[in-house]
mmCIF file of C-alpha atoms and ligand atoms in Angstrom:
data_model
loop_
_atom_site.group_PDB
_atom_site.id
_atom_site.type_symbol
_atom_site.label_atom_id
_atom_site.label_comp_id
_atom_site.label_asym_id
_atom_site.label_seq_id
_atom_site.Cartn_x
_atom_site.Cartn_y
_atom_site.Cartn_z
ATOM 1 C CA MET A 516 -23.269 -2.796 51.221
ATOM 2 C CA ARG A 517 -21.455 -4.455 48.311
ATOM 3 C CA ILE A 518 -23.085 -6.650 45.666
ATOM 4 C CA LEU A 519 -21.680 -9.081 43.132
ATOM 5 C CA GLY A 520 -23.835 -9.071 39.977
ATOM 6 C CA ILE A 521 -23.991 -11.966 37.493
ATOM 7 C CA GLU A 522 -25.620 -11.776 34.042
ATOM 8 C CA THR A 523 -25.970 -14.846 31.776
ATOM 9 C CA SER A 524 -29.413 -14.493 30.169
ATOM 10 C CA CYS A 525 -28.261 -14.721 26.553
ATOM 11 C CA ASP A 526 -24.853 -14.506 24.884
ATOM 12 C CA GLU A 527 -22.913 -12.183 27.187
ATOM 13 C CA THR A 528 -21.293 -13.290 30.427
ATOM 14 C CA GLY A 529 -21.352 -10.177 32.606
ATOM 15 C CA VAL A 530 -19.991 -9.712 36.126
ATOM 16 C CA ALA A 531 -19.732 -6.573 38.276
ATOM 17 C CA VAL A 532 -19.286 -5.361 41.834
ATOM 18 C CA TYR A 533 -21.481 -2.438 42.949
ATOM 19 C CA ASP A 534 -21.077 -0.654 46.265
ATOM 20 C CA LYS A 535 -23.979 1.295 47.781
ATOM 21 C CA TYR A 536 -21.700 4.191 48.785
ATOM 22 C CA GLN A 537 -18.887 4.071 46.237
ATOM 23 C CA GLY A 538 -20.950 3.077 43.179
ATOM 24 C CA LEU A 539 -19.663 0.716 40.504
ATOM 25 C CA LEU A 540 -16.277 -0.710 41.553
ATOM 26 C CA ALA A 541 -15.565 -3.084 38.659
ATOM 27 C CA HIS A 542 -17.293 -4.711 35.711
ATOM 28 C CA GLN A 543 -16.358 -7.022 32.854
ATOM 29 C CA THR A 544 -18.331 -8.512 30.003
ATOM 30 C CA TYR A 545 -17.402 -11.403 27.793
ATOM 31 C CA ALA A 546 -19.432 -11.320 24.542
ATOM 32 C CA GLN A 547 -19.820 -14.640 22.707
ATOM 33 C CA ASN A 548 -20.266 -12.984 19.276
ATOM 34 C CA ILE A 549 -17.638 -15.107 17.491
ATOM 35 C CA LEU A 550 -19.194 -18.309 18.801
ATOM 36 C CA HIS A 551 -22.572 -17.589 17.171
ATOM 37 C CA ALA A 552 -21.464 -15.498 14.167
ATOM 38 C CA ASP A 553 -21.657 -18.292 11.580
ATOM 39 C CA TYR A 554 -25.184 -19.308 12.610
ATOM 40 C CA GLY A 555 -26.895 -15.915 12.179
ATOM 41 C CA GLY A 556 -28.238 -16.032 15.746
ATOM 42 C CA VAL A 557 -27.631 -17.375 19.244
ATOM 43 C CA ILE A 558 -27.426 -21.162 19.634
ATOM 44 C CA PRO A 559 -28.773 -21.679 23.187
ATOM 45 C CA GLU A 560 -26.763 -24.809 24.011
ATOM 46 C CA LEU A 561 -23.482 -23.228 22.860
ATOM 47 C CA ALA A 562 -24.295 -20.097 24.871
ATOM 48 C CA ALA A 563 -24.896 -22.064 28.089
ATOM 49 C CA ARG A 564 -21.733 -24.146 27.688
ATOM 50 C CA ASP A 565 -19.623 -21.049 27.113
ATOM 51 C CA HIS A 566 -21.052 -19.317 30.218
ATOM 52 C CA ILE A 567 -19.890 -22.344 32.249
ATOM 53 C CA VAL A 568 -16.338 -21.891 30.999
ATOM 54 C CA LYS A 569 -16.207 -18.095 31.448
ATOM 55 C CA ILE A 570 -18.166 -17.395 34.625
ATOM 56 C CA ILE A 571 -15.722 -18.348 37.414
ATOM 57 C CA PRO A 572 -12.584 -16.759 35.868
ATOM 58 C CA LEU A 573 -14.636 -13.603 35.226
ATOM 59 C CA ILE A 574 -15.868 -13.468 38.838
ATOM 60 C CA LEU A 575 -12.320 -13.893 40.164
ATOM 61 C CA SER A 576 -11.020 -11.207 37.838
ATOM 62 C CA VAL A 577 -13.789 -8.708 38.725
ATOM 63 C CA LEU A 578 -13.373 -9.288 42.479
ATOM 64 C CA ASP A 579 -9.690 -8.616 42.033
ATOM 65 C CA GLN A 580 -10.352 -5.474 39.968
ATOM 66 C CA ALA A 581 -12.792 -4.273 42.660
ATOM 67 C CA ASN A 582 -10.167 -4.900 45.335
ATOM 68 C CA SER A 583 -12.714 -7.092 47.073
ATOM 69 C CA SER A 584 -12.656 -10.555 48.596
ATOM 70 C CA PRO A 585 -15.682 -12.785 49.260
ATOM 71 C CA LYS A 586 -15.926 -11.459 52.840
ATOM 72 C CA ASP A 587 -16.581 -7.939 51.451
ATOM 73 C CA ILE A 588 -19.606 -9.133 49.460
ATOM 74 C CA ASN A 589 -23.034 -8.755 51.124
ATOM 75 C CA GLY A 590 -25.198 -10.308 48.451
ATOM 76 C CA ILE A 591 -25.117 -11.960 45.034
ATOM 77 C CA ALA A 592 -27.529 -10.703 42.396
ATOM 78 C CA TYR A 593 -28.163 -12.834 39.329
ATOM 79 C CA THR A 594 -30.422 -12.661 36.289
ATOM 80 C CA ALA A 595 -33.276 -15.092 36.939
ATOM 81 C CA GLY A 596 -35.160 -14.214 33.734
ATOM 82 C CA PRO A 597 -36.338 -13.551 31.124
ATOM 83 C CA GLY A 598 -33.832 -15.274 28.851
ATOM 84 C CA LEU A 599 -32.581 -18.608 27.555
ATOM 85 C CA VAL A 600 -33.212 -21.300 30.143
ATOM 86 C CA GLY A 601 -29.839 -23.073 29.876
ATOM 87 C CA ALA A 602 -27.901 -19.801 29.947
ATOM 88 C CA LEU A 603 -29.931 -18.496 32.913
ATOM 89 C CA LEU A 604 -29.318 -21.721 34.835
ATOM 90 C CA VAL A 605 -25.543 -21.246 34.675
ATOM 91 C CA GLY A 606 -25.730 -17.817 36.356
ATOM 92 C CA ALA A 607 -28.412 -18.926 38.846
ATOM 93 C CA THR A 608 -26.509 -22.061 39.884
ATOM 94 C CA THR A 609 -23.246 -20.152 40.287
ATOM 95 C CA ALA A 610 -24.933 -17.369 42.287
ATOM 96 C CA LYS A 611 -26.789 -19.770 44.589
ATOM 97 C CA ALA A 612 -23.698 -21.903 45.216
ATOM 98 C CA LEU A 613 -21.529 -18.877 46.016
ATOM 99 C CA ALA A 614 -24.255 -17.336 48.194
ATOM 100 C CA TYR A 615 -24.467 -20.590 50.188
ATOM 101 C CA ALA A 616 -20.694 -20.871 50.515
ATOM 102 C CA TRP A 617 -20.196 -17.205 51.446
ATOM 103 C CA LYS A 618 -23.266 -17.156 53.730
ATOM 104 C CA VAL A 619 -24.855 -14.163 51.987
ATOM 105 C CA PRO A 620 -28.270 -13.797 50.354
ATOM 106 C CA ALA A 621 -28.904 -14.426 46.656
ATOM 107 C CA ILE A 622 -31.096 -11.851 44.877
ATOM 108 C CA ASP A 623 -33.031 -12.871 41.764
ATOM 109 C CA ILE A 624 -33.164 -10.044 39.235
ATOM 110 C CA ASN A 625 -35.445 -9.430 36.265
ATOM 111 C CA HIS A 626 -33.266 -8.671 33.232
ATOM 112 C CA MET A 627 -35.713 -6.112 31.813
ATOM 113 C CA GLU A 628 -35.902 -4.174 35.085
ATOM 114 C CA ALA A 629 -32.096 -4.092 35.044
ATOM 115 C CA HIS A 630 -32.095 -2.654 31.489
ATOM 116 C CA LEU A 631 -34.792 -0.156 32.480
ATOM 117 C CA LEU A 632 -32.789 1.121 35.460
ATOM 118 C CA SER A 633 -29.367 0.912 33.762
ATOM 119 C CA PRO A 634 -29.201 4.699 32.988
ATOM 120 C CA MET A 635 -29.214 5.196 36.768
ATOM 121 C CA LEU A 636 -25.628 3.896 36.787
ATOM 122 C CA GLU A 637 -24.766 7.314 35.315
ATOM 123 C CA LYS A 638 -24.398 10.496 37.389
ATOM 124 C CA THR A 639 -27.499 12.355 36.142
ATOM 125 C CA PRO A 640 -30.399 11.608 38.514
ATOM 126 C CA ILE A 641 -33.650 10.342 36.965
ATOM 127 C CA ASN A 642 -36.917 10.958 38.767
ATOM 128 C CA PHE A 643 -39.988 8.743 38.575
ATOM 129 C CA PRO A 644 -42.386 8.580 36.844
ATOM 130 C CA PHE A 645 -40.973 8.237 33.331
ATOM 131 C CA ILE A 646 -41.531 6.434 30.041
ATOM 132 C CA ALA A 647 -39.007 3.738 29.149
ATOM 133 C CA LEU A 648 -38.413 2.329 25.697
ATOM 134 C CA LEU A 649 -36.744 -1.068 26.133
ATOM 135 C CA ILE A 650 -35.210 -2.213 22.870
ATOM 136 C CA SER A 651 -33.018 -5.291 22.729
ATOM 137 C CA GLY A 652 -32.517 -8.477 20.766
ATOM 138 C CA GLY A 653 -35.433 -10.113 22.576
ATOM 139 C CA HIS A 654 -37.787 -7.262 23.557
ATOM 140 C CA THR A 655 -39.448 -4.095 22.291
ATOM 141 C CA GLN A 656 -41.517 -2.518 25.038
ATOM 142 C CA LEU A 657 -42.842 0.881 26.017
ATOM 143 C CA VAL A 658 -43.156 0.969 29.782
ATOM 144 C CA LEU A 659 -44.667 3.443 32.228
ATOM 145 C CA ALA A 660 -42.239 3.349 35.167
ATOM 146 C CA ARG A 661 -44.315 4.756 38.036
ATOM 147 C CA ASP A 662 -41.743 4.034 40.735
ATOM 148 C CA LEU A 663 -39.028 1.502 41.607
ATOM 149 C CA GLY A 664 -40.603 -1.909 41.023
ATOM 150 C CA LYS A 665 -43.897 -0.468 39.715
ATOM 151 C CA TYR A 666 -44.042 -0.883 35.963
ATOM 152 C CA GLU A 667 -46.892 -0.924 33.469
ATOM 153 C CA ILE A 668 -46.318 -2.181 29.938
ATOM 154 C CA LEU A 669 -48.044 0.306 27.613
ATOM 155 C CA GLY A 670 -47.161 -1.487 24.391
ATOM 156 C CA GLU A 671 -44.866 -4.153 23.000
ATOM 157 C CA SER A 672 -44.005 -5.946 19.800
ATOM 158 C CA THR A 673 -46.494 -8.529 18.697
ATOM 159 C CA ASP A 674 -43.780 -10.339 16.723
ATOM 160 C CA ASP A 675 -40.044 -9.689 16.205
ATOM 161 C CA ALA A 676 -38.055 -7.492 18.581
ATOM 162 C CA VAL A 677 -36.264 -4.483 17.042
ATOM 163 C CA GLY A 678 -32.778 -5.893 17.666
ATOM 164 C CA GLU A 679 -33.806 -9.211 16.147
ATOM 165 C CA VAL A 680 -34.929 -7.447 12.949
ATOM 166 C CA PHE A 681 -31.682 -5.460 12.795
ATOM 167 C CA ASP A 682 -29.745 -8.735 13.098
ATOM 168 C CA LYS A 683 -31.820 -10.587 10.480
ATOM 169 C CA ILE A 684 -31.616 -7.795 7.901
ATOM 170 C CA ALA A 685 -27.899 -7.461 8.632
ATOM 171 C CA VAL A 686 -27.360 -11.136 7.706
ATOM 172 C CA LEU A 687 -29.105 -10.528 4.358
ATOM 173 C CA LEU A 688 -26.785 -7.567 3.791
ATOM 174 C CA GLY A 689 -23.798 -9.856 4.373
ATOM 175 C CA ILE A 690 -23.051 -8.819 7.987
ATOM 176 C CA LYS A 691 -22.434 -11.513 10.594
ATOM 177 C CA TYR A 692 -24.473 -11.838 13.812
ATOM 178 C CA PRO A 693 -25.036 -9.644 15.807
ATOM 179 C CA GLY A 694 -25.156 -7.117 12.989
ATOM 180 C CA GLY A 695 -27.172 -4.193 14.443
ATOM 181 C CA ALA A 696 -24.224 -1.889 15.082
ATOM 182 C CA LEU A 697 -22.493 -2.703 11.760
ATOM 183 C CA LEU A 698 -25.737 -2.277 9.805
ATOM 184 C CA SER A 699 -26.036 1.186 11.349
ATOM 185 C CA LYS A 700 -22.464 1.935 10.273
ATOM 186 C CA MET A 701 -23.264 0.771 6.726
ATOM 187 C CA ALA A 702 -26.354 3.032 6.749
ATOM 188 C CA GLN A 703 -24.129 6.084 7.335
ATOM 189 C CA GLN A 704 -22.851 5.656 3.747
ATOM 190 C CA GLY A 705 -26.401 5.359 2.400
ATOM 191 C CA VAL A 706 -28.479 8.080 0.782
ATOM 192 C CA SER A 707 -31.775 8.777 2.509
ATOM 193 C CA GLY A 708 -34.863 8.503 0.295
ATOM 194 C CA ARG A 709 -33.448 6.187 -2.411
ATOM 195 C CA TYR A 710 -35.648 3.487 -0.868
ATOM 196 C CA ILE A 711 -38.750 4.101 1.232
ATOM 197 C CA PHE A 712 -39.922 1.404 3.644
ATOM 198 C CA PRO A 713 -43.165 1.373 5.653
ATOM 199 C CA ARG A 714 -43.415 2.667 9.240
ATOM 200 C CA PRO A 715 -45.463 -0.192 10.748
ATOM 201 C CA MET A 716 -48.598 0.440 12.825
ATOM 202 C CA ILE A 717 -48.296 4.220 13.015
ATOM 203 C CA ASP A 718 -51.623 4.783 11.263
ATOM 204 C CA ARG A 719 -53.621 3.128 14.026
ATOM 205 C CA PRO A 720 -53.965 4.172 17.662
ATOM 206 C CA GLY A 721 -52.111 2.421 20.460
ATOM 207 C CA LEU A 722 -48.556 1.731 21.469
ATOM 208 C CA SER A 723 -48.004 -1.776 20.104
ATOM 209 C CA PHE A 724 -45.273 -2.565 17.602
ATOM 210 C CA SER A 725 -44.977 -5.075 14.777
ATOM 211 C CA PHE A 726 -41.803 -5.466 12.770
ATOM 212 C CA SER A 727 -42.167 -8.721 10.857
ATOM 213 C CA GLY A 728 -43.971 -7.056 7.902
ATOM 214 C CA LEU A 729 -41.206 -4.469 7.576
ATOM 215 C CA LYS A 730 -38.626 -7.256 7.844
ATOM 216 C CA THR A 731 -40.254 -9.178 4.962
ATOM 217 C CA PHE A 732 -40.549 -6.017 2.857
ATOM 218 C CA VAL A 733 -36.857 -5.167 3.319
ATOM 219 C CA ALA A 734 -35.787 -8.804 2.836
ATOM 220 C CA ARG A 735 -37.675 -8.968 -0.486
ATOM 221 C CA THR A 736 -36.074 -5.721 -1.596
ATOM 222 C CA ILE A 737 -32.593 -7.057 -0.824
ATOM 223 C CA LEU A 738 -33.193 -10.425 -2.488
ATOM 224 C CA SER A 739 -34.560 -8.807 -5.659
ATOM 225 C CA SER A 740 -31.866 -6.160 -6.012
ATOM 226 C CA PHE A 741 -28.356 -6.421 -7.372
ATOM 227 C CA TYR A 742 -25.321 -6.332 -5.094
ATOM 228 C CA ASN A 743 -23.541 -3.063 -5.070
ATOM 229 C CA ALA A 744 -22.029 -1.468 -1.966
ATOM 230 C CA GLN A 745 -23.867 1.840 -2.441
ATOM 231 C CA ASN A 746 -27.157 0.099 -3.132
ATOM 232 C CA TYR A 747 -26.859 -2.005 0.042
ATOM 233 C CA ALA A 748 -25.934 1.096 2.046
ATOM 234 C CA ASP A 749 -29.046 2.879 0.659
ATOM 235 C CA ILE A 750 -31.225 -0.063 1.745
ATOM 236 C CA ALA A 751 -29.594 -0.111 5.204
ATOM 237 C CA ARG A 752 -30.238 3.631 5.491
ATOM 238 C CA ALA A 753 -33.907 3.320 4.517
ATOM 239 C CA PHE A 754 -34.362 0.413 6.927
ATOM 240 C CA GLU A 755 -32.802 2.272 9.837
ATOM 241 C CA ASP A 756 -34.867 5.399 9.005
ATOM 242 C CA ALA A 757 -38.077 3.328 9.058
ATOM 243 C CA ILE A 758 -37.263 1.715 12.420
ATOM 244 C CA VAL A 759 -36.122 4.969 14.022
ATOM 245 C CA ASP A 760 -39.155 6.941 12.779
ATOM 246 C CA THR A 761 -41.493 4.257 14.108
ATOM 247 C CA LEU A 762 -39.842 4.218 17.538
ATOM 248 C CA VAL A 763 -39.800 8.026 17.759
ATOM 249 C CA ILE A 764 -43.499 8.278 16.807
ATOM 250 C CA LYS A 765 -44.476 5.676 19.426
ATOM 251 C CA CYS A 766 -42.386 7.363 22.137
ATOM 252 C CA ARG A 767 -44.001 10.724 21.339
ATOM 253 C CA ARG A 768 -47.409 9.088 21.584
ATOM 254 C CA ALA A 769 -46.599 7.509 24.973
ATOM 255 C CA LEU A 770 -45.390 10.885 26.299
ATOM 256 C CA ASP A 771 -48.529 12.645 24.971
ATOM 257 C CA GLN A 772 -50.775 10.003 26.469
ATOM 258 C CA THR A 773 -49.217 10.185 29.943
ATOM 259 C CA GLY A 774 -48.164 13.861 30.007
ATOM 260 C CA LEU A 775 -44.674 12.817 31.162
ATOM 261 C CA LYS A 776 -41.495 14.741 30.334
ATOM 262 C CA SER A 777 -38.781 12.108 30.889
ATOM 263 C CA LEU A 778 -37.885 9.332 28.484
ATOM 264 C CA VAL A 779 -35.421 6.519 29.178
ATOM 265 C CA ILE A 780 -34.077 4.295 26.406
ATOM 266 C CA SER A 781 -32.120 1.152 27.148
ATOM 267 C CA GLY A 782 -31.204 -2.277 25.796
ATOM 268 C CA GLY A 783 -28.792 -3.044 22.936
ATOM 269 C CA VAL A 784 -30.578 -0.965 20.249
ATOM 270 C CA SER A 785 -30.469 2.157 22.460
ATOM 271 C CA ALA A 786 -26.804 2.391 21.386
ATOM 272 C CA ASN A 787 -28.053 3.410 17.924
ATOM 273 C CA CYS A 788 -26.777 6.938 17.141
ATOM 274 C CA VAL A 789 -29.563 7.937 14.730
ATOM 275 C CA LEU A 790 -32.210 6.912 17.253
ATOM 276 C CA ARG A 791 -30.474 8.829 20.042
ATOM 277 C CA SER A 792 -30.118 11.992 17.989
ATOM 278 C CA ASN A 793 -33.717 11.931 16.674
ATOM 279 C CA LEU A 794 -35.096 11.332 20.168
ATOM 280 C CA LEU A 795 -32.898 14.119 21.564
ATOM 281 C CA LYS A 796 -34.340 16.485 18.930
ATOM 282 C CA MET A 797 -37.880 15.436 19.805
ATOM 283 C CA MET A 798 -37.312 15.813 23.554
ATOM 284 C CA ARG A 799 -35.710 19.245 23.101
ATOM 285 C CA ILE A 800 -38.784 20.476 21.223
ATOM 286 C CA ARG A 801 -41.030 19.136 23.998
ATOM 287 C CA ASP A 802 -38.838 20.616 26.730
ATOM 288 C CA GLY A 803 -38.335 17.096 28.067
ATOM 289 C CA LYS A 804 -35.291 15.023 28.942
ATOM 290 C CA LEU A 805 -33.806 11.891 27.386
ATOM 291 C CA PHE A 806 -31.761 9.425 29.452
ATOM 292 C CA TYR A 807 -29.684 6.496 28.246
ATOM 293 C CA PRO A 808 -26.886 4.295 29.567
ATOM 294 C CA ARG A 809 -23.280 4.607 28.405
ATOM 295 C CA ILE A 810 -22.725 2.487 25.275
ATOM 296 C CA GLU A 811 -21.157 -0.491 27.101
ATOM 297 C CA PHE A 812 -24.210 -0.749 29.386
ATOM 298 C CA CYS A 813 -26.737 -0.691 26.514
ATOM 299 C CA THR A 814 -26.007 -4.334 25.750
ATOM 300 C CA ASP A 815 -26.177 -7.018 28.439
ATOM 301 C CA ASN A 816 -23.844 -6.491 31.388
ATOM 302 C CA GLY A 817 -23.331 -7.399 35.045
ATOM 303 C CA ALA A 818 -23.295 -3.779 36.275
ATOM 304 C CA MET A 819 -27.046 -3.282 35.819
ATOM 305 C CA ILE A 820 -27.712 -6.570 37.646
ATOM 306 C CA ALA A 821 -25.476 -5.633 40.593
ATOM 307 C CA TYR A 822 -27.119 -2.168 40.738
ATOM 308 C CA VAL A 823 -30.688 -3.522 40.922
ATOM 309 C CA GLY A 824 -29.449 -6.193 43.362
ATOM 310 C CA CYS A 825 -28.230 -3.436 45.672
ATOM 311 C CA ILE A 826 -31.634 -1.700 45.573
ATOM 312 C CA ARG A 827 -33.540 -4.936 46.171
ATOM 313 C CA LEU A 828 -31.255 -6.147 48.973
ATOM 314 C CA GLN A 829 -31.763 -2.862 50.832
ATOM 315 C CA VAL A 830 -35.484 -3.580 51.087
ATOM 316 C CA GLY A 831 -34.963 -7.242 51.913
ATOM 317 C CA LEU A 832 -36.120 -8.717 48.597
ATOM 318 C CA ILE A 833 -33.825 -11.711 48.725
ATOM 319 C CA ASN A 834 -34.116 -15.387 47.953
ATOM 320 C CA ARG A 835 -33.017 -17.732 50.765
ATOM 321 C CA ASP A 836 -34.519 -20.757 49.070
ATOM 322 C CA LEU A 837 -31.766 -23.087 47.872
ATOM 323 C CA SER A 838 -33.740 -24.343 44.889
ATOM 324 C CA ILE A 839 -32.516 -23.088 41.527
ATOM 325 C CA LEU A 840 -35.418 -21.407 39.823
ATOM 326 C CA VAL A 841 -35.213 -19.412 36.585
ATOM 327 C CA ARG A 842 -38.002 -17.795 34.562
ATOM 328 C CA PRO A 843 -37.458 -17.776 30.773
ATOM 329 C CA LYS A 844 -40.589 -15.596 30.562
ATOM 330 C CA TRP A 845 -41.033 -13.018 33.331
ATOM 331 C CA SER A 846 -43.073 -9.872 32.797
ATOM 332 C CA LEU A 847 -42.039 -6.558 34.336
ATOM 333 C CA GLU A 848 -45.582 -6.309 35.693
ATOM 334 C CA GLU A 849 -45.049 -9.375 37.921
ATOM 335 C CA LEU A 850 -42.159 -8.085 40.034
ATOM 336 C CA PRO A 851 -42.181 -7.970 43.830
ATOM 337 C CA LYS A 852 -42.760 -4.323 44.811
ATOM 338 C CA ILE A 853 -39.807 -2.357 46.188
ATOM 339 C CA ARG A 854 -41.845 0.405 47.888
HETATM 340 O O1 KG4 B 2368 -29.717 -5.907 25.147
HETATM 341 P P1 KG4 B 2368 -28.939 -6.793 24.256
HETATM 342 O O2 KG4 B 2368 -27.451 -6.909 24.496
HETATM 343 O O3 KG4 B 2368 -29.418 -8.269 24.293
HETATM 344 C C1 KG4 B 2368 -30.691 -8.706 24.630
HETATM 345 O O4 KG4 B 2368 -31.044 -8.644 25.817
HETATM 346 O O5 KG4 B 2368 -31.359 -9.100 23.669
HETATM 347 O O6 KG4 B 2368 -29.225 -6.312 22.744
HETATM 348 C C2 KG4 B 2368 -28.561 -6.851 21.645
HETATM 349 C C3 KG4 B 2368 -29.173 -6.287 20.374
HETATM 350 C C4 KG4 B 2368 -28.698 -7.019 19.121
HETATM 351 O O7 KG4 B 2368 -29.837 -7.336 18.357
HETATM 352 C C5 KG4 B 2368 -27.820 -5.977 18.434
HETATM 353 O O8 KG4 B 2368 -27.764 -6.108 17.027
HETATM 354 C C6 KG4 B 2368 -28.509 -4.689 18.825
HETATM 355 O O9 KG4 B 2368 -28.839 -4.901 20.196
HETATM 356 N N1 KG4 B 2368 -27.656 -3.503 18.672
HETATM 357 C C7 KG4 B 2368 -27.916 -2.475 17.816
HETATM 358 C C8 KG4 B 2368 -26.857 -1.544 17.946
HETATM 359 N N2 KG4 B 2368 -25.982 -2.037 18.886
HETATM 360 C C9 KG4 B 2368 -26.497 -3.233 19.311
HETATM 361 N N3 KG4 B 2368 -28.951 -2.272 16.964
HETATM 362 C C10 KG4 B 2368 -28.934 -1.128 16.239
HETATM 363 N N4 KG4 B 2368 -27.967 -0.195 16.304
HETATM 364 C C11 KG4 B 2368 -26.910 -0.355 17.144
HETATM 365 N N5 KG4 B 2368 -25.959 0.584 17.207
HETATM 366 ZN ZN1 ZN B 2369 -30.699 -7.591 27.411
#
């Protein structure tokens, strides 16, 4: 069984071919960073138009790389949500049209489930149940993954997502969108403790997050301080420390609450080195295990979509309806069960 995966939920065009027996055969991602850099965030209309230009050449190139032709493909998985409606429609329309032409099923995939399962593209097996911290530009969620398709959201951000805050603070520090990774690099030059920022919502019970207060606090600090490379690096360092501490504390709480020993992190911010190393330390002390995807599969990609498509096709969760339906909002708790 061989699946073509298509991802277009935001500003990455991702395509991959996944084979049930041979694993990932090919994958390519086109990131639109330059297109949105001057605006400080993603412009939905520009994103959708660029997906239209990139999607077909990318599919042809990935099929070629996977040594596959349309007759080798048994199903086409595409991101049906959550995401930007115009961007989602490009992937959904392409997937449905190809599925019709190639006489194979289309499989609608939830982007957050794909992030959650993305570490399973790696060799190390992960057993259910586990806690998953999903941290991207659009989401911050702590999820109890009971089994394939059975997810319970334990807590989420009531306002900005972690990645969004990284990107907004990065702009104030003079880094172009998407600035998360570069802000983290700047923080490496910073001295810890020169600035201290709050760790939001750790003094009250529960697993919810809120980052807009921290964002305002850091923004005010930047706007009222003088520019100096070391000073900006110190602020970046304090900001990253505050975010990482908050995420680590909430993960520890979720593990305590459920008694689980496995933690998965995924989504763009899971590429953050400080977060990974602090969580590794915490999991070592608890005799637990931390799982994450390889760096290129932390951010949006077609491989995770093709992988989940393969799982869902095996149990017959396909979409034969020819109507093009996308879901800009689609909770992990509303997925069709796999088993
Ligand atoms: O998962 P993703 O590609 O897109 C969404 O589905 O939203 O995540 C992108 C986010 C951006 O906000 C980006 O700045 C952030 O992930 N990011 C990072 C790092 N690498 C990417 N944030 C902090 N540290 C990083 N190393
Ligand atoms: Zn994503």
